Coordinates of C-alpha atoms and ligand atoms in Angstrom, one line a residue:
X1 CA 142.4 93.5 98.3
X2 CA 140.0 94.4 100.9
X3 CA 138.6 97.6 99.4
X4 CA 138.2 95.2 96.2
X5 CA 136.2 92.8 97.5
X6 CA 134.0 95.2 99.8
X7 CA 133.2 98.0 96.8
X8 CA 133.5 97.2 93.6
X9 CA 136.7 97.7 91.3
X10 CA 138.5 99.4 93.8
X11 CA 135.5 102.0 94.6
X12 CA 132.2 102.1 96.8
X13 CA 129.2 101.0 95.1
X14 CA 126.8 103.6 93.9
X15 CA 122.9 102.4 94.9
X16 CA 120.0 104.9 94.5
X17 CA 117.1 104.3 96.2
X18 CA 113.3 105.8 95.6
X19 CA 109.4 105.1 96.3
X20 CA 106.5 105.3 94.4
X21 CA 103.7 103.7 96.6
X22 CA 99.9 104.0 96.3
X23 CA 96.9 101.5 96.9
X24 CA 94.0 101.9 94.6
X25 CA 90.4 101.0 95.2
X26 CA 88.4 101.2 91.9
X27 CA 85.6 101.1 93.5
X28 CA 86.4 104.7 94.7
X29 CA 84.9 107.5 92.8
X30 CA 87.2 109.5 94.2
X31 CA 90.8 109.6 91.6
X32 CA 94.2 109.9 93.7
X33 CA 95.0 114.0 92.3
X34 CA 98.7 115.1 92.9
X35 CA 98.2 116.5 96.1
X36 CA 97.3 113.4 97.9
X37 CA 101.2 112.9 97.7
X38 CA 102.4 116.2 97.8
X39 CA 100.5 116.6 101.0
X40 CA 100.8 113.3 102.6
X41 CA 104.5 112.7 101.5
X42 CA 106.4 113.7 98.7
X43 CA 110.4 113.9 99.6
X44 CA 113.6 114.5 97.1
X45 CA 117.3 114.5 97.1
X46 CA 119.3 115.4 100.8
X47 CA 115.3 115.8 102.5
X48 CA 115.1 112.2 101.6
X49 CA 118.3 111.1 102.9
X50 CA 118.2 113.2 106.1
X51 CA 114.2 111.8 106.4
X52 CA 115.7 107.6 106.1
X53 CA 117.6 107.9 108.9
X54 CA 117.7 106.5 112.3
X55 CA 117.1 109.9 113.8
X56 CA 115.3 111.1 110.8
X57 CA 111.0 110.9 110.4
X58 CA 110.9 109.1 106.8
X59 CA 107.1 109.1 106.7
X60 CA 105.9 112.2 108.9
X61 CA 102.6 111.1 110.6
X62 CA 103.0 107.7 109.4
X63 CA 105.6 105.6 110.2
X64 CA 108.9 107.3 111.2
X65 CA 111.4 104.1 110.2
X66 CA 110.4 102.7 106.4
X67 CA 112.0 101.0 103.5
X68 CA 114.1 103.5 102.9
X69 CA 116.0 103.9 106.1
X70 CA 116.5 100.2 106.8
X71 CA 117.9 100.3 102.6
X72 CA 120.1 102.8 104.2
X73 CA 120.9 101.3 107.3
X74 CA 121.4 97.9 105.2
X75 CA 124.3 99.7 102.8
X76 CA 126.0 101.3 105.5
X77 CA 126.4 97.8 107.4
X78 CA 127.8 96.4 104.5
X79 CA 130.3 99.6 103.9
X80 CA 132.0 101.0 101.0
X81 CA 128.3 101.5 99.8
X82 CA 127.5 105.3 98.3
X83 CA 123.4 105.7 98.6
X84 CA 122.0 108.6 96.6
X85 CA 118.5 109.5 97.7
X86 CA 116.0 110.2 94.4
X87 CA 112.6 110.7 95.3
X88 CA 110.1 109.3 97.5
X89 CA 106.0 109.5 97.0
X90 CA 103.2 108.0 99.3
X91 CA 100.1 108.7 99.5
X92 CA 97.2 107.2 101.7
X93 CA 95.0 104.6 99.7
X94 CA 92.5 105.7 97.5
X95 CA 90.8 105.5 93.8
X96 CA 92.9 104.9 90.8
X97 CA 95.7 107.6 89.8
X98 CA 94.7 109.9 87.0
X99 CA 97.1 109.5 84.5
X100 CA 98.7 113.3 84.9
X101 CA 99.2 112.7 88.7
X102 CA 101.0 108.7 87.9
X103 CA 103.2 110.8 84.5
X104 CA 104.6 113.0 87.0
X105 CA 105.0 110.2 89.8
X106 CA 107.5 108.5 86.9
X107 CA 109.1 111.5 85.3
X108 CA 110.6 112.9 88.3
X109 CA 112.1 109.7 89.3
X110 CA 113.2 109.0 85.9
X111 CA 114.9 112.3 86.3
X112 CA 116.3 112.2 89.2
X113 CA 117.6 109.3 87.8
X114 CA 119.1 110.8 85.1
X115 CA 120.5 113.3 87.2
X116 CA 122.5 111.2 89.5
X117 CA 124.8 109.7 87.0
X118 CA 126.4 106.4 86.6
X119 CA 125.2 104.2 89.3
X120 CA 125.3 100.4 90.1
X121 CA 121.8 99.7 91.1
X122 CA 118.8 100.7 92.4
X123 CA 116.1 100.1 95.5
X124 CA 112.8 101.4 94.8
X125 CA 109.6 100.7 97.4
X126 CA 106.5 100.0 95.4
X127 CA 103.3 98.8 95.9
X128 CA 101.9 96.3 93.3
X129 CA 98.2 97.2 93.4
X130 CA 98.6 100.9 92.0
X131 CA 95.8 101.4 89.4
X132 CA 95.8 104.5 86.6
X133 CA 92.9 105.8 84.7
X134 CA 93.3 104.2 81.3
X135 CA 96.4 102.3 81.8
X136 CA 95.9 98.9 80.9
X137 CA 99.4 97.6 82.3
X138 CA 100.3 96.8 85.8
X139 CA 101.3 100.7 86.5
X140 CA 104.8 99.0 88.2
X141 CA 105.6 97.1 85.4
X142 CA 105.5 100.6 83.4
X143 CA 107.8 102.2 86.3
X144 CA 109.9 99.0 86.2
X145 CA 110.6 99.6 82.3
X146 CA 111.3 103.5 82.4
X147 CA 113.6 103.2 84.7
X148 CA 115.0 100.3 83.2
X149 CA 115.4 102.6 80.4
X150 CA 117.1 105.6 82.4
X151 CA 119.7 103.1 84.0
X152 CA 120.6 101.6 80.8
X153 CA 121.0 97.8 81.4
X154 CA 124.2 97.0 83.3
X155 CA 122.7 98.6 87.0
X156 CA 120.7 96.0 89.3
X157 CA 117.3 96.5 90.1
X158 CA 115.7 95.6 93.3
X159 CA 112.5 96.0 94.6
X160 CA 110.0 95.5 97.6
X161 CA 106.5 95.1 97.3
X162 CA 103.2 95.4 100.3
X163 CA 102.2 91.7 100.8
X164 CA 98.8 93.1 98.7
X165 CA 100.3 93.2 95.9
X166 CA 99.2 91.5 92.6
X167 CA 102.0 89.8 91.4
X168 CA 103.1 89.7 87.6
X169 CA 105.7 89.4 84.9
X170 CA 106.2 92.8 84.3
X171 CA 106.7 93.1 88.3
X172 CA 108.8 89.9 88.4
X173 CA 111.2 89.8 85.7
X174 CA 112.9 93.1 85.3
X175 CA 114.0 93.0 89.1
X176 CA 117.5 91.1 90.5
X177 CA 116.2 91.2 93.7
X178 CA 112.5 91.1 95.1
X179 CA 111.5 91.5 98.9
X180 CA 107.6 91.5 100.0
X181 CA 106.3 92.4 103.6
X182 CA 106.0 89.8 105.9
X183 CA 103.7 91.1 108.3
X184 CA 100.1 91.8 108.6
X185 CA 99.2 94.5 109.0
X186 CA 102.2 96.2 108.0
X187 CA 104.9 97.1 110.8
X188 CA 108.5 95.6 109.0
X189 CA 108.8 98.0 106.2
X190 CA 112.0 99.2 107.4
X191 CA 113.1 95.3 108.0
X192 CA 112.0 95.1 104.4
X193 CA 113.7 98.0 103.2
X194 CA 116.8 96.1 105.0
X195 CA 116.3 93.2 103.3
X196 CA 116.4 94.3 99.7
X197 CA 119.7 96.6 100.6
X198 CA 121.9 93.5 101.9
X199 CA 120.6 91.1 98.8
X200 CA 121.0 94.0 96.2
X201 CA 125.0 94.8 97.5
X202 CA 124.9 91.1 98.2
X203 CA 124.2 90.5 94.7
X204 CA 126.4 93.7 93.4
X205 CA 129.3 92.2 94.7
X206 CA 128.7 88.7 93.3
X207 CA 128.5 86.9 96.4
X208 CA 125.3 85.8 95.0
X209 CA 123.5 85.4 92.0
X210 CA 119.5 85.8 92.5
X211 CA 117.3 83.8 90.0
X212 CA 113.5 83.9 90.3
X213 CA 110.3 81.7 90.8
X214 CA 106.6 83.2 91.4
X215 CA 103.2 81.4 90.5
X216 CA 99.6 82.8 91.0
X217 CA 96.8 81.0 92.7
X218 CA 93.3 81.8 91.8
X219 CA 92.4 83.3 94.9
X220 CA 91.3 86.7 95.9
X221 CA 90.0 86.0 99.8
X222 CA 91.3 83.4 102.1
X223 CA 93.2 82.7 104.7
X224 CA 90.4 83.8 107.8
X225 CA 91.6 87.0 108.6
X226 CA 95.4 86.9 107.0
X227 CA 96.9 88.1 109.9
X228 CA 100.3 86.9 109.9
X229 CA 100.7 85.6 113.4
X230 CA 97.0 83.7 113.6
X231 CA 96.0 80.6 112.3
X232 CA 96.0 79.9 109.6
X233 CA 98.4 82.0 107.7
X234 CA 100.8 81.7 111.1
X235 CA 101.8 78.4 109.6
X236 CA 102.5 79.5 106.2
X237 CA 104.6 82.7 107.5
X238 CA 106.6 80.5 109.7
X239 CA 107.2 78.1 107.0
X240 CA 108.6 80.9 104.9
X241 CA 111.0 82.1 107.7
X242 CA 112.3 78.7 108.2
X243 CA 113.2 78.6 104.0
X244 CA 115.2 81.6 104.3
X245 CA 117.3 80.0 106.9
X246 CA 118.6 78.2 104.1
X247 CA 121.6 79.4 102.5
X248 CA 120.7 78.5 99.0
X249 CA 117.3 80.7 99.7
X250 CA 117.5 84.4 99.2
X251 CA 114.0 84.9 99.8
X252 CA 110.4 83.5 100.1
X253 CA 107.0 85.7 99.8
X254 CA 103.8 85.5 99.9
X255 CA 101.4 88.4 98.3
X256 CA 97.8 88.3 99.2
X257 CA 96.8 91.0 97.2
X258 CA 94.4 94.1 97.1
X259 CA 91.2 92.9 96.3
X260 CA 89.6 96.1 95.1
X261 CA 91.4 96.6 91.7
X262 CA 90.1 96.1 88.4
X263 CA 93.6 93.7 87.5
X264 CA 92.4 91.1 85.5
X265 CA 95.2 88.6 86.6
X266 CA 94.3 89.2 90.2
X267 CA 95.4 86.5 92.3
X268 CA 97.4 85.6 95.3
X269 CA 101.1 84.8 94.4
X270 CA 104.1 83.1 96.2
X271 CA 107.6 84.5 95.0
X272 CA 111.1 82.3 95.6
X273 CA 114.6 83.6 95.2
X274 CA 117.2 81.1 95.4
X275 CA 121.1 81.7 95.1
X276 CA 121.7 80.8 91.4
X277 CA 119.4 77.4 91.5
X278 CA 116.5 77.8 89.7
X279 CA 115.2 74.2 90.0
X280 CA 115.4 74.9 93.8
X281 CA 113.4 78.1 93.1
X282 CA 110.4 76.3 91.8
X283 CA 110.6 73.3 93.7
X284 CA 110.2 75.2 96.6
X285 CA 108.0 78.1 94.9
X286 CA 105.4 75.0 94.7
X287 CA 105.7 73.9 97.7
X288 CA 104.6 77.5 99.3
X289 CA 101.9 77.7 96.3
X290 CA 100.0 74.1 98.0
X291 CA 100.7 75.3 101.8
X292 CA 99.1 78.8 101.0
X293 CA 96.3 77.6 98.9
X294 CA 95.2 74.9 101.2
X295 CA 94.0 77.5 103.8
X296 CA 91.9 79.4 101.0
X297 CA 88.9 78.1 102.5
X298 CA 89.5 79.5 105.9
X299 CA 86.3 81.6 106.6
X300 CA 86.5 85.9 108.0
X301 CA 84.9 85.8 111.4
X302 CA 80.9 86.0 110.9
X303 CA 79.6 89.3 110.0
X304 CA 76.6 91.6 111.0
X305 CA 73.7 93.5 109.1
X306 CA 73.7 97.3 110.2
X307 CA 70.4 96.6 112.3
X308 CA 71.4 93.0 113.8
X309 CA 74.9 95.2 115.0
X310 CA 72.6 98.0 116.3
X311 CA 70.4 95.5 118.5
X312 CA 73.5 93.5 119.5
X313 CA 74.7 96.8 120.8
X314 CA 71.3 98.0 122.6
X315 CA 71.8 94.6 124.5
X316 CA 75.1 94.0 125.4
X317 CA 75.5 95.6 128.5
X318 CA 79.3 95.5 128.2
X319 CA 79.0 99.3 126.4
X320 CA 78.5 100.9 129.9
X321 CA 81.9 99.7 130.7
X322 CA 83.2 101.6 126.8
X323 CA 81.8 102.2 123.4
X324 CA 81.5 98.9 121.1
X325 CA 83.3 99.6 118.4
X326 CA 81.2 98.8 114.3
X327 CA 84.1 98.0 111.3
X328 CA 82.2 99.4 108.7
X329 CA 83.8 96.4 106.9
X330 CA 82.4 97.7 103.2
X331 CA 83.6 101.4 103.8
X332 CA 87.3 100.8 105.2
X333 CA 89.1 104.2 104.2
X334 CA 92.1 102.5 105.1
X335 CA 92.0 100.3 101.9
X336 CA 90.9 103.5 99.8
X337 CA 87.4 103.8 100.0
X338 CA 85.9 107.2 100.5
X339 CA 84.1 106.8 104.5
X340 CA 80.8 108.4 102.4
X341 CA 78.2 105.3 103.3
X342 CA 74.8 107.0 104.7
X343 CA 73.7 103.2 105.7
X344 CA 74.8 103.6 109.0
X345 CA 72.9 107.0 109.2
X346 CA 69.9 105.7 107.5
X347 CA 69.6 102.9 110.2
X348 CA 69.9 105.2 113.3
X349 CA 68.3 107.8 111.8
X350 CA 64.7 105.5 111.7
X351 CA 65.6 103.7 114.9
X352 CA 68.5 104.7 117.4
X353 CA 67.7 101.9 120.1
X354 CA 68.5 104.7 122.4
X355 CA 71.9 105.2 121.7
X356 CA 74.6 107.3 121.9
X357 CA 76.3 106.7 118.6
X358 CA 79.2 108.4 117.1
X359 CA 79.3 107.8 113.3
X360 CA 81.8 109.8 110.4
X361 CA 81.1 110.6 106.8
X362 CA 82.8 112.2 103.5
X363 CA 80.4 114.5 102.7
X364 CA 81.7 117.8 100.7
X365 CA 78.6 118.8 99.5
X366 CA 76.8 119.1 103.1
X367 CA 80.1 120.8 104.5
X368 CA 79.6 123.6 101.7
X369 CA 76.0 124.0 102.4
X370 CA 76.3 124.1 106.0
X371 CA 79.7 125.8 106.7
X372 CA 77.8 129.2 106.9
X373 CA 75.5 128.0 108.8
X374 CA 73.6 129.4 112.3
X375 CA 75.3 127.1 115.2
X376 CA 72.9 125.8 117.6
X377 CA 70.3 125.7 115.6
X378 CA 68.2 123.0 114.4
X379 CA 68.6 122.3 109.8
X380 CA 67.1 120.4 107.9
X381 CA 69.9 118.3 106.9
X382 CA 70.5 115.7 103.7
X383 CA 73.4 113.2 104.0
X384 CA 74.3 112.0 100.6
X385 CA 77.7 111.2 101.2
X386 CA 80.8 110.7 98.4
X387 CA 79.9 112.5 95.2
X388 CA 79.3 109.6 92.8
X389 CA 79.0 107.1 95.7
X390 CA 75.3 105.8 95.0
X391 CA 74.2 106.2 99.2
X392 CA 70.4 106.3 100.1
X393 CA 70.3 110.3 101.0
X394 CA 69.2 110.5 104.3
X395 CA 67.1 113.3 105.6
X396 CA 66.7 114.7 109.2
X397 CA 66.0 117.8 111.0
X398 CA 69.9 118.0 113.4
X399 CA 71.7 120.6 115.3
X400 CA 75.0 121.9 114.0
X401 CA 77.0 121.9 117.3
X402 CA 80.4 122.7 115.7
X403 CA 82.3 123.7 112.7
X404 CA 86.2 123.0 113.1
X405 CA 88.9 122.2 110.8
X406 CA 90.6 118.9 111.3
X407 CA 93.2 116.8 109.5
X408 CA 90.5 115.8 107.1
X409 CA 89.2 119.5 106.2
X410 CA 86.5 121.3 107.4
X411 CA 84.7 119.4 109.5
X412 CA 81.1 119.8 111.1
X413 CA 79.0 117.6 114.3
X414 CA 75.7 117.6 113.5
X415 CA 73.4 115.8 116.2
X416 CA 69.9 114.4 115.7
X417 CA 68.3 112.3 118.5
X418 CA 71.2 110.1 120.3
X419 CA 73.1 110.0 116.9
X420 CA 76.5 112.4 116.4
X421 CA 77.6 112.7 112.9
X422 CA 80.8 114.1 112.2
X423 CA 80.9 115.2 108.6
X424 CA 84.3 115.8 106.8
X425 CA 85.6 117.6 103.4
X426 CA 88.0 114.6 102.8
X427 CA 87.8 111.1 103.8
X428 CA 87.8 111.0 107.6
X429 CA 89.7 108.0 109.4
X430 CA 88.8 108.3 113.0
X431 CA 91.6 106.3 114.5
X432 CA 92.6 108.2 117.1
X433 CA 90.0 109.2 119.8
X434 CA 91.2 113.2 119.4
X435 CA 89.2 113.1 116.4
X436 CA 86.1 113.1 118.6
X437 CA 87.7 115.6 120.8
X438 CA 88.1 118.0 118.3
X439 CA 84.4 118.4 117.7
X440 CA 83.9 118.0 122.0
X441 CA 83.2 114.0 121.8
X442 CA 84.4 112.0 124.2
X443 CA 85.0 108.2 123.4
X444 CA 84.1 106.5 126.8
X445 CA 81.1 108.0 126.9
X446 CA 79.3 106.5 123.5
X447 CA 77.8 103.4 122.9
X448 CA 79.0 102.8 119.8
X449 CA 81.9 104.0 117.3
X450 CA 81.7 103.2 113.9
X451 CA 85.1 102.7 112.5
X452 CA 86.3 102.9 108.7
X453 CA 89.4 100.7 110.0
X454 CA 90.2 97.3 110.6
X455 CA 92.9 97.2 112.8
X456 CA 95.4 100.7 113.9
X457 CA 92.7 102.3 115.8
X458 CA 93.2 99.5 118.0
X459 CA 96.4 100.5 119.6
X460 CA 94.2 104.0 120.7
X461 CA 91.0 102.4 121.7
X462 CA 92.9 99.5 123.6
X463 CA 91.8 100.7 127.6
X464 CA 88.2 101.9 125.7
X465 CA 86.7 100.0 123.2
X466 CA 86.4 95.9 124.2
X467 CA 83.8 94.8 121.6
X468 CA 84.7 94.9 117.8
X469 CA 81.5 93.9 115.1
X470 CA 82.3 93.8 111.9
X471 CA 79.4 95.0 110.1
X472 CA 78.3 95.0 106.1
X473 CA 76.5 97.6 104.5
X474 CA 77.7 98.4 101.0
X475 CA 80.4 100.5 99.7
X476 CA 84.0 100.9 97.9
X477 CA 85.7 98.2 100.5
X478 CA 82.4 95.3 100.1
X479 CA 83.7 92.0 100.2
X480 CA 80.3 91.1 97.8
X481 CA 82.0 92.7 94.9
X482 CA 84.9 91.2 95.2
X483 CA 83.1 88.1 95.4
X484 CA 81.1 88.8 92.6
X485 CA 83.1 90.1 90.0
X486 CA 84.3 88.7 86.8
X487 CA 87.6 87.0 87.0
X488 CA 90.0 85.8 83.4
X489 CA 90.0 82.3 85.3
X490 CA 87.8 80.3 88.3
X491 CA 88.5 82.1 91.5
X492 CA 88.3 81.7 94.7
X493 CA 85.7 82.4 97.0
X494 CA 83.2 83.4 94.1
X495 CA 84.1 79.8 92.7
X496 CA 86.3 76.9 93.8
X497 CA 89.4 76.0 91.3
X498 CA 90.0 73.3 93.2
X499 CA 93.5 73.3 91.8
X500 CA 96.0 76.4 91.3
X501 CA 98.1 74.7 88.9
X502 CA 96.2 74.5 86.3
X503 CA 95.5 78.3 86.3
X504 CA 98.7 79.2 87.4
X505 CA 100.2 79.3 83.6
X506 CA 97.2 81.6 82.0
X507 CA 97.3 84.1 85.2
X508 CA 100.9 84.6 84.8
X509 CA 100.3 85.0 80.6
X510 CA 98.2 87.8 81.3
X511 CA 100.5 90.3 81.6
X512 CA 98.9 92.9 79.3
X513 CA 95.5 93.9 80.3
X514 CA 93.8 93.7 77.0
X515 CA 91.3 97.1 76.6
X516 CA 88.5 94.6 75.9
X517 CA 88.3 92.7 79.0
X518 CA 89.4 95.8 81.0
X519 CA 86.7 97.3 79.8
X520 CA 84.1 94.4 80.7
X521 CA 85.7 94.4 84.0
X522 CA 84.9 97.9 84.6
X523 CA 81.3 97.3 83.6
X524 CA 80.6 94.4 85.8
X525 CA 82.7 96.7 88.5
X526 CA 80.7 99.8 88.4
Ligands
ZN601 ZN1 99.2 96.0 102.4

């Protein structure tokens, strides 16, 4: 009777579990190729199940513990539970998929699918604010339906999304069971994976009966800095905790979205699972809808120009004690944008306040031109930046110190009064003070860093770096364009709604993108 009630019909359930995961910034002219996964992280079949365990690395060089090992762990707790690893793709954000790399993405999972055999569901980690070159559907709600279509319709589906994602229909209702982060930034994706393994067997073995309630709010920014555990959204996390200690709640979530896609439903969202009560579901849906939309207007900490940063820096004598650290808010790699803004170069370049400043830039076309290059010796040098990236060129007369090859490509310093540029054949993310090192930098020393990332380099700059600007210039990551362009309904910041609910029903109607509007969207966005 046991075995019964633990597996189902007398044998273990048979769950498969998969990831396709990508952030998009369309402001990136830079499209996401297949080897953004297949060198970041691209895992199948046993590799995958050896990778999601406890002893195992799921994401090398990223995050050893993710989804899929607390799915695993999840299943195994629960016993009598069979997991068959598919396939599991990541790559770091970037611009929109082309449409080969995302057909390839779905067709080996569909096939792996396929090739498993009879199963009763399925856990696949996604995103939510994927975006594909000329696909004018949410690019999970197409995933969603072809493996819908592989399973056949008797096998659960459940699904986690990052707490950016864009919520929709065609993300919402094909799935039994849906799980978002709940921290920000991201450190419970294995929690999460957990999560959506105990409600899928949960739900597998009828000891509950998941039924759904999302709603959009017409807001893009909000929320100060949306850190989970400051004010404001502390509140609105804690209040979402304390629904799922209710038994009749299965799950509560709050997506804040991606700002820099083209989706023309874009727009926070708040997502209730309740056990078989759907009244309860959207009671409780709208109750999280008015807490989280009442801190919209919550402003991001004030922001600097380039040259009010620089003079801040020439006279805050707290730099002798480490280097004061620029968030190149408009040109965060970490959200996808390419690190190829010259602004930061232009400034120093016509007034270095005596600095020592250590500043990065994607720049393939000066790495080519130089890579041959005498060392030592004093170029005229142009820094254009990202290909297609519309940055002021810069020119200067600078020493090429070094040529090395890094974890971003080939990689040259090139020096020029008390400014150090470090130019790199991919987008460079210097989070980690060894990427100085590796072209004979060293951190304490500089006045200033400027970062392309808001919050990890953090943990390696916390004994160096005490002072944090975030400074605008203008790039793939600006809050201005997201601010400024054209949304299907009133949105806030750009404009105030006032009120979600009325918007609430023609945001969640838009679940096709229609090719017109895309395409006026993509005019106002490039
Ligand atoms: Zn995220």
């Amino acid at each position: 009777m046991k075995r019964l009630a633990l597996g189902r019909g007398g044998r273990p359930l048979r769950i498969g579990y998969g990831r396709i995961f990508h952030e998009a910034n369309t402001f990136s002219p830079l499209p996401t190729e297949r080897e953004a996964f297949t060198e970041f992280h691209h895992v199948e079949g046993e590799a995958l199940a050896k990778a999601a365990t406890l002893r195992g690395s799921e994401i090398v060089g990223y995050m050893p513990h993710a989804e899929m090992t607390g799915f695993v762990q999840a299943c195994r707790l629960a016993g009598d539970v069979e997991t068959v690893p598919l396939a599991s793709s990541l790559a770091v954000p970037g611009g929109p998929l082309t449409r080969e790399v995302f057909d390839w993405l779905v067709d080996n999972l569909v096939d792996k699918i396929r090739a498993a055999g009879p199963m009763d569901g399925i856990y696949l980690a996604l995103h939510g604010s994927m975006e594909v070159l000329g696909e004018d559907e949410a690019p999970e709600a197409v995933i969603l339906r072809r493996v819908r279509e592989a399973l056949g319709e008797g096998p659960r589906i459940a699904v986690s999304y990052d707490l950016h994602a864009n919520l929709s229909a065609g993300l919402v209702d094909p799935v039994d069971v849906l799980i978002g982060y709940r921290t920000n930034p991201h450190w419970d994706l294995a929690p999460t994976g957990f999560r959506a393994g105990n409600r899928l067997v949960r739900t597998l073995r009828g000891q509950c009966r998941p039924v759904h309630a999302f709603r959009k709010l017409p807001v893009v920014l909000g929320g100060g800095t949306t850190i989970d555990f400051m004010k404001p959204m502390r509140a609105v996390f804690r209040a979402m905790k304390a629904l799922e200690k209710d038994p009749r709640v299965l799950s509560a979530s709050l997506f804040m979205v991606h700002p820099y896609t083209s989706a023309p439903d874009l727009g926070w969202a708040v997502h209730v699972s309740t056990d078989g009560d759907l009244a309860l579901a959207d009671d409780l849906a709208d109750q999280l809808a008015d807490r989280a939309f009442a801190v919209r207007k919550v402003p991001l900490p004030p922001m600097f120009t380039i040259d009010e940063a620089l003079d801040e820096v020439r006279g805050d004598m707290a730099r002798k004690l480490g280097p004061v650290t620029l968030i190149d808010v408009d040109d965060i790699v970490g959200t996808g944008a390419p690190g190829g803004n010259t602004r930061f170069i232009q400034a120093l370049a016509k007034d270095d306040r005596g600095l020592l400043s250590y500043v990065t830039l994607h720049d393939p076309r000066l790495v080519d031109e130089l890579w041959d290059a005498k060392i030592d010796a004093v170029h005229p040098v142009t820094f254009r930046g990202t290909p297609g990236y519309e940055q002021p060129p810069v020119e200067v007369e600078a020493t090429l110190v070094k040529k090395t090859t890094t974890d971003f490509g080939r990689t040259l310093r090139l020096d020029f009064g008390g400014t150090r540029v470090i130019v790199a054949e991919r987008p460079p993310l210097p989070i980690h003070p060894k990427f100085f090192k590796a072209v004979d930098l060293p951190v304490r020393t500089a006045d200033l860093i400027v970062q392309k990332n808001f919050f990890h380099y953090r943990l390696f700059y916390a004994t160096t770096s005490f002072r944090h600007l975030p400074v605008v210039s203008d790039g793939a990551s600006s809050l201005t364009r997201v601010r400024e362009r054209k949304y299907a309904v009133p949105t806030w910041p750009g404009q105030d709604p006032e009120s979600w609910r009325r918007y609430d029903p023609i945001l969640r109607g838009l679940t096709k993108r229609e090719p017109a509007r895309v395409a006026e969207h993509r005019e106002v966005l490039s």
